[in-house]
C-alpha positions as a Python dict, from the first residue, in 0.01 Angstrom:
ca = {
    (1, 'M'): (0, 0, 0),
    (2, 'P'): (193, 331, -50),
    (3, 'P'): (546, 341, 91),
    (4, 'R'): (594, 478, 441),
    (5, 'K'): (684, 846, 437),
    (6, 'P'): (1059, 883, 499),
    (7, 'E'): (1176, 1021, 832),
    (8, 'T'): (1513, 1153, 715),
    (9, 'L'): (1666, 1293, 397),
    (10, 'S'): (1888, 992, 338),
    (11, 'E'): (1590, 760, 383),
    (12, 'A'): (1396, 970, 130),
    (13, 'L'): (1675, 932, -124),
    (14, 'K'): (1693, 557, -68),
    (15, 'Q'): (1317, 527, -124),
    (16, 'A'): (1343, 733, -444),
    (17, 'Q'): (1589, 496, -614),
    (18, 'P'): (1722, 481, -882),
    (19, 'L'): (1894, 818, -857),
    (20, 'E'): (2162, 811, -1126),
    (21, 'Q'): (1971, 1037, -1368),
    (22, 'S'): (1874, 1302, -1110),
    (23, 'F'): (2123, 1561, -990),
    (24, 'L'): (2206, 1854, -764),
    (25, 'S'): (2390, 2139, -937),
    (26, 'D'): (2483, 2503, -887),
    (27, 'G'): (2659, 2549, -1221),
    (28, 'T'): (3004, 2501, -1068),
    (29, 'Q'): (2951, 2164, -896),
    (30, 'R'): (2728, 1875, -987),
    (31, 'L'): (2644, 1542, -823),
    (32, 'S'): (2392, 1280, -916),
    (33, 'L'): (2157, 1215, -624),
    (34, 'Q'): (2315, 871, -595),
    (35, 'Q'): (2657, 1035, -559),
    (36, 'L'): (2508, 1281, -309),
    (37, 'L'): (2372, 994, -102),
    (38, 'N'): (2700, 802, -123),
    (39, 'S'): (2911, 1104, -26),
    (40, 'A'): (2678, 1189, 263),
    (41, 'E'): (2702, 838, 402),
    (42, 'S'): (3082, 856, 395),
    (43, 'L'): (3126, 1216, 510),
    (44, 'A'): (3137, 1172, 884),
    (45, 'S'): (3083, 955, 1187),
    (46, 'G'): (3027, 1034, 1551),
    (47, 'W'): (2805, 1340, 1505),
    (48, 'A'): (2518, 1196, 1709),
    (49, 'G'): (2365, 1441, 1954),
    (50, 'R'): (2546, 1747, 1821),
    (51, 'S'): (2368, 2080, 1782),
    (52, 'V'): (2520, 2208, 1461),
    (53, 'M'): (2516, 2547, 1292),
    (54, 'I'): (2573, 2507, 918),
    (55, 'A'): (2762, 2820, 810),
    (56, 'V'): (2920, 2713, 482),
    (57, 'A'): (2977, 2934, 179),
    (58, 'T'): (2745, 2770, -74),
    (59, 'Q'): (2403, 2611, -94),
    (60, 'F'): (2564, 2306, -253),
    (61, 'E'): (2777, 2242, 56),
    (62, 'A'): (2481, 2303, 286),
    (63, 'A'): (2275, 2044, 96),
    (64, 'R'): (2546, 1780, 135),
    (65, 'I'): (2565, 1840, 511),
    (66, 'L'): (2187, 1824, 552),
    (67, 'V'): (2172, 1483, 385),
    (68, 'C'): (2465, 1369, 598),
    (69, 'L'): (2351, 1487, 942),
    (70, 'D'): (1970, 1469, 932),
    (71, 'G'): (1872, 1182, 1157),
    (72, 'V'): (2213, 1191, 1326),
    (73, 'A'): (2262, 1535, 1482),
    (74, 'H'): (2026, 1659, 1752),
    (75, 'R'): (1981, 2002, 1590),
    (76, 'L'): (2066, 2159, 1255),
    (77, 'L'): (2062, 2540, 1228),
    (78, 'L'): (2090, 2678, 876),
    (79, 'L'): (2274, 3010, 859),
    (80, 'P'): (2165, 3223, 559),
    (81, 'P'): (2444, 3412, 380),
    (82, 'D'): (2302, 3757, 462),
    (83, 'M'): (2302, 3710, 840),
    (84, 'K'): (2492, 3975, 1037),
    (85, 'A'): (2788, 3858, 1244),
    (86, 'E'): (2665, 4065, 1540),
    (87, 'H'): (2385, 3808, 1585),
    (88, 'Y'): (2605, 3497, 1589),
    (89, 'A'): (2645, 3492, 1968),
    (90, 'S'): (2271, 3513, 2037),
    (91, 'M'): (2198, 3243, 1778),
    (92, 'V'): (2454, 3009, 1934),
    (93, 'R'): (2301, 3075, 2275),
    (94, 'D'): (1935, 3035, 2175),
    (95, 'A'): (1993, 2724, 1962),
    (96, 'S'): (2235, 2567, 2215),
    (97, 'V'): (2488, 2525, 1933),
    (98, 'D'): (2797, 2324, 2029),
    (99, 'T'): (2950, 2286, 1680),
    (100, 'I'): (2979, 2516, 1379),
    (101, 'I'): (3058, 2376, 1035),
    (102, 'C'): (3194, 2659, 824),
    (103, 'S'): (3402, 2750, 521),
    (104, 'E'): (3589, 3029, 700),
    (105, 'P'): (3645, 3006, 1079),
    (106, 'A'): (3743, 3368, 1152),
    (107, 'P'): (3387, 3504, 1212),
    (108, 'F'): (3321, 3239, 1477),
    (109, 'V'): (3633, 3278, 1693),
    (110, 'G'): (3546, 3343, 2055),
    (111, 'L'): (3200, 3182, 2053),
    (112, 'N'): (3314, 2898, 2282),
    (113, 'V'): (3199, 2618, 2049),
    (114, 'D'): (3374, 2362, 1832),
    (115, 'V'): (3450, 2508, 1488),
    (116, 'V'): (3493, 2259, 1204),
    (117, 'V'): (3619, 2381, 866),
    (118, 'L'): (3453, 2195, 583),
    (119, 'D'): (3697, 2046, 335),
    (120, 'D'): (3619, 1737, 131),
    (121, 'A'): (3485, 1549, 432),
    (122, 'L'): (3359, 1609, 783),
    (123, 'P'): (3598, 1471, 1042),
    (124, 'A'): (3471, 1222, 1296),
    (125, 'M'): (3351, 1381, 1619),
    (126, 'T'): (3324, 1249, 1973),
    (127, 'H'): (2985, 1103, 2052),
    (128, 'I'): (2767, 1314, 2279),
    (129, 'A'): (2440, 1118, 2274),
    (130, 'S'): (2279, 819, 2111),
    (131, 'A'): (2180, 867, 1748),
    (132, 'S'): (1841, 712, 1824),
    (133, 'E'): (1771, 933, 2126),
    (134, 'T'): (1570, 1188, 1929),
    (135, 'S'): (1492, 1287, 1574),
    (136, 'T'): (1677, 1584, 1432),
    (137, 'Q'): (1531, 1929, 1490),
    (138, 'W'): (1557, 2167, 1196),
    (139, 'L'): (1610, 2528, 1303),
    (140, 'M'): (1517, 2809, 1065),
    (141, 'L'): (1589, 3179, 1113),
    (142, 'T'): (1278, 3395, 1075),
    (143, 'S'): (1449, 3733, 1040),
    (144, 'G'): (1789, 3893, 1083),
    (145, 'T'): (1821, 4169, 828),
    (146, 'T'): (1684, 4399, 1101),
    (147, 'G'): (1677, 4327, 1473),
    (148, 'E'): (1780, 4011, 1656),
    (149, 'P'): (1669, 3701, 1464),
    (150, 'K'): (1424, 3446, 1603),
    (151, 'I'): (1478, 3074, 1547),
    (152, 'A'): (1177, 2854, 1463),
    (153, 'V'): (1206, 2487, 1558),
    (154, 'H'): (1073, 2238, 1300),
    (155, 'S'): (1072, 1862, 1263),
    (156, 'F'): (1140, 1684, 935),
    (157, 'A'): (780, 1559, 946),
    (158, 'A'): (644, 1916, 974),
    (159, 'L'): (870, 2045, 698),
    (160, 'T'): (758, 1773, 458),
    (161, 'A'): (391, 1746, 560),
    (162, 'A'): (276, 1948, 258),
    (163, 'I'): (480, 1743, 9),
    (164, 'S'): (285, 1468, -164),
    (165, 'P'): (476, 1164, -292),
    (166, 'L'): (517, 1132, -668),
    (167, 'P'): (538, 813, -874),
    (168, 'P'): (885, 724, -1007),
    (169, 'S'): (777, 827, -1358),
    (170, 'Q'): (731, 1189, -1240),
    (171, 'R'): (1067, 1324, -1135),
    (172, 'P'): (1058, 1702, -1175),
    (173, 'S'): (1363, 1912, -1243),
    (174, 'W'): (1330, 2190, -987),
    (175, 'A'): (1499, 2527, -953),
    (176, 'T'): (1436, 2821, -723),
    (177, 'F'): (1542, 3181, -698),
    (178, 'Y'): (1548, 3129, -320),
    (179, 'D'): (1847, 3020, -115),
    (180, 'I'): (1776, 2678, 41),
    (181, 'R'): (1898, 2812, 376),
    (182, 'R'): (1573, 3010, 400),
    (183, 'Y'): (1233, 2846, 449),
    (184, 'G'): (1106, 2902, 93),
    (185, 'G'): (1417, 2755, -65),
    (186, 'L'): (1434, 2467, 181),
    (187, 'Q'): (1082, 2364, 80),
    (188, 'I'): (1190, 2333, -283),
    (189, 'F'): (1505, 2141, -184),
    (190, 'L'): (1292, 1894, 12),
    (191, 'R'): (1039, 1861, -271),
    (192, 'A'): (1318, 1769, -511),
    (193, 'M'): (1483, 1524, -271),
    (194, 'L'): (1162, 1345, -171),
    (195, 'A'): (1065, 1304, -535),
    (196, 'G'): (1408, 1184, -640),
    (197, 'G'): (1413, 1477, -880),
    (198, 'S'): (1685, 1719, -984),
    (199, 'L'): (1755, 2060, -830),
    (200, 'T'): (1947, 2346, -989),
    (201, 'L'): (2060, 2596, -725),
    (202, 'S'): (2091, 2971, -765),
    (203, 'R'): (2419, 3159, -728),
    (204, 'P'): (2454, 3506, -571),
    (205, 'D'): (2710, 3616, -832),
    (206, 'E'): (2482, 3536, -1128),
    (207, 'V'): (2276, 3796, -1314),
    (208, 'V'): (1919, 3706, -1407),
    (209, 'V'): (1994, 3656, -1778),
    (210, 'D'): (2274, 3408, -1712),
    (211, 'H'): (2071, 3232, -1445),
    (212, 'L'): (1773, 3174, -1676),
    (213, 'K'): (2001, 3057, -1957),
    (214, 'R'): (2158, 2804, -1717),
    (215, 'L'): (1815, 2681, -1604),
    (216, 'T'): (1714, 2634, -1966),
    (217, 'A'): (2030, 2437, -2039),
    (218, 'E'): (1967, 2215, -1733),
    (219, 'G'): (1615, 2135, -1853),
    (220, 'V'): (1441, 2285, -1550),
    (221, 'S'): (1066, 2214, -1555),
    (222, 'H'): (952, 2350, -1215),
    (223, 'M'): (1053, 2696, -1091),
    (224, 'S'): (983, 2880, -766),
    (225, 'G'): (1040, 3234, -643),
    (226, 'T'): (885, 3545, -495),
    (227, 'P'): (677, 3784, -709),
    (228, 'T'): (979, 4018, -701),
    (229, 'H'): (1203, 3742, -837),
    (230, 'W'): (953, 3675, -1114),
    (231, 'R'): (915, 4044, -1204),
    (232, 'R'): (1290, 4066, -1252),
    (233, 'A'): (1282, 3752, -1463),
    (234, 'L'): (1008, 3896, -1686),
    (235, 'M'): (1219, 4207, -1743),
    (236, 'S'): (1503, 3985, -1867),
    (237, 'D'): (1561, 3909, -2233),
    (238, 'A'): (1622, 3545, -2137),
    (239, 'A'): (1262, 3496, -2018),
    (240, 'S'): (1160, 3419, -2376),
    (241, 'I'): (1385, 3113, -2395),
    (242, 'F'): (1282, 2969, -2057),
    (243, 'H'): (984, 2730, -2078),
    (244, 'P'): (888, 2593, -1735),
    (245, 'R'): (592, 2358, -1696),
    (246, 'V'): (523, 2472, -1339),
    (247, 'V'): (563, 2827, -1204),
    (248, 'R'): (528, 2876, -829),
    (249, 'L'): (518, 3202, -631),
    (250, 'S'): (545, 3251, -255),
    (251, 'G'): (700, 3475, 7),
    (252, 'E'): (515, 3795, -92),
    (253, 'I'): (167, 3900, -198),
    (254, 'A'): (104, 3775, -551),
    (255, 'D'): (-105, 4050, -713),
    (256, 'Q'): (-310, 4006, -1029),
    (257, 'A'): (-56, 4194, -1241),
    (258, 'I'): (227, 3945, -1181),
    (259, 'L'): (-6, 3645, -1223),
    (260, 'D'): (-132, 3781, -1555),
    (261, 'G'): (222, 3867, -1664),
    (262, 'L'): (344, 3515, -1594),
    (263, 'K'): (50, 3360, -1778),
    (264, 'A'): (127, 3575, -2082),
    (265, 'A'): (498, 3484, -2069),
    (266, 'F'): (445, 3112, -2001),
    (267, 'P'): (103, 3025, -2149),
    (268, 'D'): (158, 2650, -2124),
    (269, 'A'): (273, 2652, -1760),
    (270, 'A'): (67, 2570, -1452),
    (271, 'I'): (93, 2882, -1236),
    (272, 'G'): (22, 2881, -864),
    (273, 'H'): (95, 3096, -562),
    (274, 'A'): (150, 2943, -220),
    (275, 'Y'): (109, 3092, 124),
    (276, 'A'): (379, 2991, 371),
    (277, 'S'): (587, 3133, 652),
    (278, 'T'): (876, 3006, 861),
    (279, 'E'): (658, 2984, 1171),
    (280, 'A'): (326, 2868, 1018),
    (281, 'G'): (477, 2635, 757),
    (282, 'V'): (307, 2580, 422),
    (283, 'G'): (-53, 2698, 447),
    (284, 'F'): (-211, 2647, 106),
    (285, 'E'): (-165, 2688, -268),
    (286, 'V'): (-393, 2873, -512),
    (287, 'T'): (-396, 2760, -876),
    (288, 'D'): (-699, 2936, -1026),
    (289, 'G'): (-499, 3226, -1169),
    (290, 'L'): (-647, 3483, -931),
    (291, 'E'): (-490, 3684, -651),
    (292, 'G'): (-598, 3609, -295),
    (293, 'F'): (-769, 3282, -205),
    (294, 'P'): (-1127, 3150, -194),
    (295, 'A'): (-1316, 3245, 123),
    (296, 'S'): (-1428, 2880, 137),
    (297, 'Y'): (-1076, 2798, 264),
    (298, 'L'): (-1181, 2955, 596),
    (299, 'Q'): (-1426, 2665, 639),
    (300, 'A'): (-1224, 2388, 475),
    (301, 'A'): (-876, 2456, 344),
    (302, 'P'): (-690, 2190, 143),
    (303, 'G'): (-452, 1955, 322),
    (304, 'G'): (-615, 1961, 663),
    (305, 'V'): (-502, 2317, 736),
    (306, 'E'): (-730, 2531, 955),
    (307, 'L'): (-753, 2902, 864),
    (308, 'S'): (-923, 3183, 1053),
    (309, 'I'): (-919, 3562, 1059),
    (310, 'V'): (-891, 3724, 1402),
    (311, 'D'): (-882, 4104, 1430),
    (312, 'G'): (-811, 4115, 1056),
    (313, 'S'): (-503, 3889, 1081),
    (314, 'L'): (-474, 3544, 922),
    (315, 'R'): (-420, 3259, 1169),
    (316, 'I'): (-312, 2908, 1073),
    (317, 'K'): (-325, 2574, 1252),
    (318, 'S'): (-177, 2259, 1100),
    (319, 'S'): (78, 1981, 1139),
    (320, 'R'): (320, 2190, 931),
    (321, 'M'): (385, 2459, 1194),
    (322, 'A'): (701, 2517, 1391),
    (323, 'S'): (674, 2410, 1754),
    (324, 'E'): (851, 2697, 1932),
    (325, 'Y'): (1120, 2964, 1917),
    (326, 'A'): (1449, 2808, 2023),
    (327, 'G'): (1581, 2947, 2351),
    (328, 'R'): (1306, 3210, 2376),
    (329, 'P'): (1032, 3098, 2618),
    (330, 'D'): (936, 3467, 2647),
    (331, 'L'): (812, 3468, 2286),
    (332, 'V'): (479, 3311, 2189),
    (333, 'L'): (482, 3120, 1860),
    (334, 'V'): (169, 2907, 1904),
    (335, 'N'): (-136, 3070, 2066),
    (336, 'A'): (-352, 2906, 2331),
    (337, 'D'): (-596, 2797, 2059),
    (338, 'G'): (-316, 2615, 1874),
    (339, 'T'): (-285, 2871, 1594),
    (340, 'V'): (2, 3080, 1463),
    (341, 'D'): (-82, 3448, 1416),
    (342, 'T'): (83, 3530, 1083),
    (343, 'G'): (50, 3909, 1114),
    (344, 'D'): (-79, 3923, 755),
    (345, 'I'): (-391, 4136, 719),
    (346, 'V'): (-667, 3977, 511),
    (347, 'E'): (-985, 4139, 377),
    (348, 'T'): (-1283, 3939, 247),
    (349, 'R'): (-1477, 4072, -54),
    (350, 'N'): (-1729, 3892, -274),
    (351, 'G'): (-1639, 3543, -162),
    (352, 'R'): (-1263, 3587, -185),
    (353, 'C'): (-992, 3678, 67),
    (354, 'Y'): (-725, 3931, -30),
    (355, 'F'): (-396, 4008, 142),
    (356, 'A'): (-373, 4378, 227),
    (357, 'G'): (-27, 4383, 388),
    (358, 'R'): (158, 4328, 713),
    (359, 'R'): (10, 4440, 1044),
    (360, 'G'): (332, 4623, 1128),
    (361, 'G'): (363, 4787, 786),
    (362, 'I'): (63, 5020, 795),
    (363, 'I'): (136, 5384, 705),
    (364, 'N'): (-74, 5662, 863),
    (365, 'V'): (-161, 5913, 590),
    (366, 'G'): (-367, 6208, 710),
    (367, 'G'): (-540, 5990, 968),
    (368, 'L'): (-603, 5708, 720),
    (369, 'K'): (-435, 5371, 765),
    (370, 'V'): (-281, 5265, 432),
    (371, 'H'): (-118, 4934, 340),
    (372, 'P'): (167, 5013, 96),
    (373, 'E'): (121, 4672, -70),
    (374, 'E'): (-232, 4771, -178),
    (375, 'V'): (-101, 5087, -344),
    (376, 'E'): (172, 4886, -517),
    (377, 'S'): (-89, 4643, -646),
    (378, 'V'): (-285, 4927, -809),
    (379, 'I'): (27, 5080, -965),
    (380, 'N'): (140, 4741, -1096),
    (381, 'R'): (-185, 4699, -1290),
    (382, 'H'): (-74, 4967, -1535),
    (383, 'S'): (52, 4812, -1857),
    (384, 'A'): (370, 5025, -1853),
    (385, 'V'): (469, 4919, -1499),
    (386, 'R'): (653, 4598, -1418),
    (387, 'Q'): (743, 4668, -1054),
    (388, 'S'): (682, 4940, -794),
    (389, 'R'): (780, 5017, -437),
    (390, 'V'): (569, 5226, -201),
    (391, 'R'): (699, 5354, 132),
    (392, 'A'): (642, 5633, 381),
    (393, 'R'): (811, 5968, 331),
}
């Protein structure tokens, strides 16, 4: 009988024993997963029932806190590093945050919450509720670079529903261009932790050449990023020394040019592009080397996911979706039919579905509605072009 799927991060690490050979690293700090588990278990006590915003400086610190507080705190809100301070008050309100763990307290003065500065350990806090009262909610920001961010509420079960268990003999060494405080990066973090594998984190101060050299030195076998991340990597001289076994794309439309470019650069790698969003969760993965996805997925998608196209927009229904927007009952996340409207426009041609662009990104050109992503895809097919950007003028 297969082992029961873990309900918390620390339980996942305990199931994945032994952990001495696997590690978490960002090039400046490094812990074996056994050390990570040990340090998490000793970091803090008395955090039950807290609604915590994690606003620390590095991904490495965020990872330690997640292992420590998942299954203990009531809510965990991950604050990405690019979030504007003007949105802090609304995030605290919508997520009902009562405690902020941070590296620098100054930006959070005046928010009327407990502010805890992370040092080597989290101090003990006063109990608010029973640790067994509820499972931890994971809160992910869906936007924030423009406009007020929305906060999608996930469970650990929903976040890990698309992750299949691996036998102990298969412990991948993962890396990702993403930050784990965003949905795409968090998925890779969870994949590594549930498999008892290693994870090499990115650093914002690191140029692509140095990053790829570090991944090569760490023995990274599985790598994830957006098509834009991968285009930058292919333009780097260090791409020739990097030899991943698995290449994964998500977060943007993967056009045929980038898929062909990756296959030429990494001929021995398994290359796939996944569709996922913060609200809809992981939808599906395509591994046939072609852009878009088979139209047969609309009748029977892998993994028990239900796909449909309504008014040209892709809708998804699965156990991987977020449940609601925190603190925003005025916003609809799940429709009456149980689906999430992704806002991604899909066109079906010759038995295959192709992403045209975002519903809100259409440009009106002389009365014609144009998706800039489609124009980019055509430009990118030219052999002399690695990357293009199309926008309205």
